[in-house]
Amino acid sequence: METSLMIVIPTYDKAADIEGCLSNILTSLSLSRFWEILVSDDFLLIVQN
């Protein structure tokens, strides 16, 4: 089976918002199609003492 739709979600430090975003996308998708979702979070936490 080939992917007929790929959704790429680039984000930066938005982990709290991803669930709502994915929920909205999933309710909009047709379940009969083959799809893929890629979430890329470009956040790096540097802890200094």
PDB file of C-alpha atoms in Angstrom:
ATOM      1  CA  MET A   1       0.000   0.000   0.000  1.00  0.00           C
ATOM      2  CA  GLU A   2       1.339   3.374  -0.967  1.00  0.00           C
ATOM      3  CA  THR A   3       0.760   6.556   0.977  1.00  0.00           C
ATOM      4  CA  SER A   4      -1.686   8.765  -0.889  1.00  0.00           C
ATOM      5  CA  LEU A   5      -1.365  11.686   1.511  1.00  0.00           C
ATOM      6  CA  MET A   6       1.490  12.856   3.706  1.00  0.00           C
ATOM      7  CA  ILE A   7       1.039  15.683   6.195  1.00  0.00           C
ATOM      8  CA  VAL A   8       4.163  17.312   7.633  1.00  0.00           C
ATOM      9  CA  ILE A   9       3.766  19.430  10.755  1.00  0.00           C
ATOM     10  CA  PRO A  10       6.867  21.481  11.571  1.00  0.00           C
ATOM     11  CA  THR A  11       6.766  22.926  15.069  1.00  0.00           C
ATOM     12  CA  TYR A  12       8.946  24.560  17.681  1.00  0.00           C
ATOM     13  CA  ASP A  13       8.249  23.949  21.381  1.00  0.00           C
ATOM     14  CA  LYS A  14       4.512  23.342  20.847  1.00  0.00           C
ATOM     15  CA  ALA A  15       4.075  19.905  22.442  1.00  0.00           C
ATOM     16  CA  ALA A  16       0.971  21.122  24.289  1.00  0.00           C
ATOM     17  CA  ASP A  17      -0.732  22.028  20.991  1.00  0.00           C
ATOM     18  CA  ILE A  18       0.069  18.876  19.000  1.00  0.00           C
ATOM     19  CA  GLU A  19      -2.783  16.762  20.403  1.00  0.00           C
ATOM     20  CA  GLY A  20      -5.433  19.265  19.292  1.00  0.00           C
ATOM     21  CA  CYS A  21      -3.792  19.694  15.902  1.00  0.00           C
ATOM     22  CA  LEU A  22      -3.640  15.934  15.291  1.00  0.00           C
ATOM     23  CA  SER A  23      -7.220  15.488  16.492  1.00  0.00           C
ATOM     24  CA  ASN A  24      -8.458  18.066  13.982  1.00  0.00           C
ATOM     25  CA  ILE A  25      -6.493  16.470  11.162  1.00  0.00           C
ATOM     26  CA  LEU A  26      -7.719  12.959  11.990  1.00  0.00           C
ATOM     27  CA  THR A  27     -11.375  14.035  12.001  1.00  0.00           C
ATOM     28  CA  SER A  28     -10.861  15.572   8.556  1.00  0.00           C
ATOM     29  CA  LEU A  29      -9.141  12.593   6.941  1.00  0.00           C
ATOM     30  CA  SER A  30     -10.938   9.987   4.904  1.00  0.00           C
ATOM     31  CA  LEU A  31     -10.248   6.640   6.531  1.00  0.00           C
ATOM     32  CA  SER A  32     -10.380   4.927   3.145  1.00  0.00           C
ATOM     33  CA  ARG A  33      -7.151   6.600   2.019  1.00  0.00           C
ATOM     34  CA  PHE A  34      -3.641   5.683   3.053  1.00  0.00           C
ATOM     35  CA  TRP A  35      -2.028   8.564   4.878  1.00  0.00           C
ATOM     36  CA  GLU A  36       0.981   9.428   6.977  1.00  0.00           C
ATOM     37  CA  ILE A  37       1.594  12.241   9.471  1.00  0.00           C
ATOM     38  CA  LEU A  38       5.099  13.437  10.335  1.00  0.00           C
ATOM     39  CA  VAL A  39       5.594  15.809  13.280  1.00  0.00           C
ATOM     40  CA  SER A  40       8.964  17.529  13.561  1.00  0.00           C
ATOM     41  CA  ASP A  41       9.658  19.472  16.769  1.00  0.00           C
ATOM     42  CA  ASP A  42      12.830  21.546  16.526  1.00  0.00           C
ATOM     43  CA  PHE A  43      13.085  22.348  20.243  1.00  0.00           C
ATOM     44  CA  LEU A  44      16.243  21.844  22.237  1.00  0.00           C
ATOM     45  CA  LEU A  45      16.169  22.400  25.972  1.00  0.00           C
ATOM     46  CA  ILE A  46      19.520  23.387  27.426  1.00  0.00           C
ATOM     47  CA  VAL A  47      19.732  23.265  31.208  1.00  0.00           C
ATOM     48  CA  GLN A  48      22.432  25.278  32.893  1.00  0.00           C
ATOM     49  CA  ASN A  49      23.335  25.201  36.592  1.00  0.00           C
TER      50      ASN A  49
END
